[in-house]
Short mmCIF file of C-alpha atoms in Angstrom, two decimals:
data_model
loop_
_atom_site.label_atom_id
_atom_site.label_comp_id
_atom_site.label_asym_id
_atom_site.label_seq_id
_atom_site.Cartn_x
_atom_site.Cartn_y
_atom_site.Cartn_z
CA UNK A 1 0.00 0.00 0.00
CA UNK A 2 1.43 3.36 -0.98
CA UNK A 3 1.52 6.46 1.19
CA UNK A 4 -1.12 9.09 0.50
CA UNK A 5 0.01 11.79 -1.87
CA UNK A 6 -0.06 15.42 -0.86
CA UNK A 7 -1.70 17.58 -3.47
CA UNK A 8 -0.86 21.30 -3.47
CA UNK A 9 -3.80 23.67 -3.38
CA UNK A 10 -4.09 25.82 -6.47
CA UNK A 11 -6.44 28.78 -6.85
CA UNK A 12 -9.62 27.79 -8.66
CA UNK A 13 -9.48 30.99 -10.73
CA UNK A 14 -5.83 31.69 -11.62
CA UNK A 15 -4.09 28.43 -10.62
CA UNK A 16 -1.61 30.22 -8.31
CA UNK A 17 -0.43 28.14 -5.33
CA UNK A 18 -2.30 28.72 -2.08
CA UNK A 19 0.08 28.74 0.88
CA UNK A 20 -2.22 26.69 3.14
CA UNK A 21 -1.21 25.99 6.71
CA UNK A 22 -2.52 23.12 8.86
CA UNK A 23 -6.10 23.59 10.08
CA UNK A 24 -6.86 26.42 7.63
CA UNK A 25 -10.06 25.94 5.62
CA UNK A 26 -10.56 29.13 3.58
CA UNK A 27 -8.34 31.62 1.78
CA UNK A 28 -8.24 34.61 -0.53
CA UNK A 29 -5.83 34.13 -3.41
CA UNK A 30 -2.97 36.62 -3.10
CA UNK A 31 -2.70 36.83 -6.89
CA UNK A 32 -6.29 37.27 -8.12
CA UNK A 33 -8.25 37.93 -4.89
CA UNK A 34 -10.62 34.97 -5.34
CA UNK A 35 -12.06 33.61 -2.08
CA UNK A 36 -12.26 29.85 -1.70
CA UNK A 37 -13.04 27.18 0.86
CA UNK A 38 -11.87 23.58 1.10
CA UNK A 39 -14.84 21.18 1.09
CA UNK A 40 -14.39 17.54 2.11
CA UNK A 41 -15.86 15.96 -1.01
CA UNK A 42 -15.66 18.71 -3.65
CA UNK A 43 -12.21 20.15 -2.90
CA UNK A 44 -11.73 23.90 -3.33
CA UNK A 45 -14.95 25.81 -3.95
CA UNK A 46 -15.70 29.53 -4.41
CA UNK A 47 -16.41 31.50 -1.25
CA UNK A 48 -17.24 35.18 -1.09
CA UNK A 49 -15.35 37.05 1.60
CA UNK A 50 -16.95 40.24 2.92
CA UNK A 51 -14.50 42.80 4.29
CA UNK A 52 -16.15 45.16 6.75
CA UNK A 53 -15.68 48.90 6.35
CA UNK A 54 -13.22 50.54 8.71
CA UNK A 55 -10.73 47.71 9.15
CA UNK A 56 -7.55 49.14 10.75
CA UNK A 57 -4.64 49.30 8.30
CA UNK A 58 -1.96 47.67 10.47
CA UNK A 59 -4.06 44.98 12.16
CA UNK A 60 -5.28 41.72 10.62
CA UNK A 61 -9.07 41.40 10.56
CA UNK A 62 -10.97 38.66 12.35
CA UNK A 63 -12.99 36.28 10.17
CA UNK A 64 -16.50 35.65 11.50
CA UNK A 65 -19.31 33.51 10.12
CA UNK A 66 -22.64 35.37 10.01
CA UNK A 67 -25.66 33.11 9.71
CA UNK A 68 -29.35 33.70 10.20
CA UNK A 69 -31.20 30.99 12.08
CA UNK A 70 -34.76 30.22 13.03
CA UNK A 71 -34.90 28.66 16.49
CA UNK A 72 -37.96 26.87 17.86
CA UNK A 73 -37.93 25.80 21.50
CA UNK A 74 -39.90 24.11 24.19
CA UNK A 75 -38.75 24.34 27.76
CA UNK A 76 -39.87 23.10 31.13
CA UNK A 77 -38.70 24.39 34.48
CA UNK A 78 -38.47 23.28 38.09
CA UNK A 79 -39.45 26.73 39.27
CA UNK A 80 -40.36 30.01 37.61
CA UNK A 81 -41.42 30.51 34.04
CA UNK A 82 -39.71 32.78 31.55
CA UNK A 83 -41.38 31.20 28.53
CA UNK A 84 -42.82 34.59 27.54
CA UNK A 85 -39.35 36.12 27.33
CA UNK A 86 -38.12 33.06 25.46
CA UNK A 87 -40.97 33.26 22.94
CA UNK A 88 -40.40 36.97 22.36
CA UNK A 89 -36.62 36.56 21.93
CA UNK A 90 -36.93 33.69 19.44
CA UNK A 91 -40.10 34.92 17.65
CA UNK A 92 -38.26 35.68 14.42
CA UNK A 93 -34.97 34.71 12.84
CA UNK A 94 -31.82 35.70 14.73
CA UNK A 95 -28.43 36.41 13.21
CA UNK A 96 -25.58 34.52 14.84
CA UNK A 97 -21.92 35.50 14.58
CA UNK A 98 -19.40 32.70 15.07
CA UNK A 99 -15.66 33.44 15.06
CA UNK A 100 -14.04 31.54 12.19
CA UNK A 101 -10.63 31.50 13.82
CA UNK A 102 -9.15 29.48 16.64
CA UNK A 103 -10.54 30.36 20.07
CA UNK A 104 -11.24 28.35 23.22
CA UNK A 105 -14.86 27.12 23.16
CA UNK A 106 -15.93 29.21 26.17
CA UNK A 107 -14.54 32.41 24.55
CA UNK A 108 -16.19 31.56 21.23
CA UNK A 109 -19.58 30.95 22.92
CA UNK A 110 -19.26 34.17 24.94
CA UNK A 111 -18.51 36.11 21.75
CA UNK A 112 -21.53 34.48 20.11
CA UNK A 113 -23.79 35.32 23.06
CA UNK A 114 -22.78 38.97 23.01
CA UNK A 115 -23.09 39.19 19.22
CA UNK A 116 -26.64 37.77 19.20
CA UNK A 117 -27.66 40.44 21.69
CA UNK A 118 -25.70 43.29 20.09
CA UNK A 119 -24.88 42.34 16.48
CA UNK A 120 -21.83 43.95 14.91
CA UNK A 121 -22.54 46.45 12.17
CA UNK A 122 -21.86 44.89 8.78
CA UNK A 123 -20.85 47.43 6.15
CA UNK A 124 -19.02 46.09 3.13
CA UNK A 125 -16.62 48.50 1.41
CA UNK A 126 -15.66 48.38 -2.25
CA UNK A 127 -12.01 48.01 -1.22
CA UNK A 128 -9.58 45.19 -1.93
CA UNK A 129 -9.14 42.27 0.50
CA UNK A 130 -7.63 43.04 3.89
CA UNK A 131 -5.20 40.75 5.75
CA UNK A 132 -6.99 38.50 8.25
CA UNK A 133 -6.37 35.84 10.88
CA UNK A 134 -6.43 32.31 9.34
CA UNK A 135 -9.88 30.78 8.90
CA UNK A 136 -9.91 27.51 10.88
CA UNK A 137 -13.64 27.02 11.60
CA UNK A 138 -15.49 25.52 8.65
CA UNK A 139 -19.07 26.50 7.88
CA UNK A 140 -20.03 22.83 8.38
CA UNK A 141 -19.23 23.33 12.09
CA UNK A 142 -21.73 26.16 12.58
CA UNK A 143 -24.80 24.14 13.59
CA UNK A 144 -23.35 22.71 16.83
CA UNK A 145 -21.78 26.08 17.71
CA UNK A 146 -25.10 27.88 17.23
CA UNK A 147 -26.72 25.19 19.42
CA UNK A 148 -24.17 25.90 22.18
CA UNK A 149 -25.15 29.57 22.05
CA UNK A 150 -28.89 28.80 22.17
CA UNK A 151 -28.38 26.59 25.24
CA UNK A 152 -26.23 29.27 26.89
CA UNK A 153 -28.90 31.94 26.30
CA UNK A 154 -31.65 29.75 27.74
CA UNK A 155 -29.52 28.64 30.70
CA UNK A 156 -29.03 32.30 31.70
CA UNK A 157 -32.75 32.91 32.21
CA UNK A 158 -33.74 33.43 35.84
CA UNK A 159 -36.13 30.48 36.08
CA UNK A 160 -34.78 27.02 36.94
CA UNK A 161 -34.52 25.22 33.61
CA UNK A 162 -35.35 21.51 33.76
CA UNK A 163 -35.48 20.54 30.09
CA UNK A 164 -34.90 22.27 26.78
CA UNK A 165 -35.94 20.83 23.42
CA UNK A 166 -35.14 22.91 20.39
CA UNK A 167 -34.52 22.91 16.68
CA UNK A 168 -32.28 25.25 14.72
CA UNK A 169 -32.66 25.88 11.01
CA UNK A 170 -29.67 27.70 9.58
CA UNK A 171 -29.70 29.96 6.54
CA UNK A 172 -26.77 30.54 4.20
CA UNK A 173 -23.58 31.42 6.10
CA UNK A 174 -21.47 34.39 5.00
CA UNK A 175 -17.84 34.95 5.94
CA UNK A 176 -17.10 38.48 7.15
CA UNK A 177 -13.75 39.94 8.13
CA UNK A 178 -14.32 42.35 11.03
CA UNK A 179 -12.09 44.58 13.14
#
């Protein structure tokens, strides 16, 4: 049995080499500016990167997945009942923001909690790509991370949560580079 061959990543648009590092999953080609993501089955695929307005010149941006989700929940409690607050909060779709770079899980969830409550302003400029921290969180990992955030939000309510049953339906994820 032969050893697996390593295949260099080449830009899907201009065929320039992509200097991929371990754990990275998405890049912008330094030659042509084409965004791309590595998919398990399909290999490199196009991915639009959105660069937020006002990124500082000398600081790499932080890639963040933005995804709208519809959350439906049922909860039971030992004591108290904040179901009204829950129903109001989850009445319509919510936009979740998940850091796409390496962070400890508790920091990532805390960021996500804060961003659901106070979403960052998304304003795309017409400028060229900006340097950013490597993208290491794939969009396929968003569902369980959004679920962590939903559980964290519900666990913070002042009643005594006994059981939480919920379903999350994610929309199309977009990759934004923020300050």
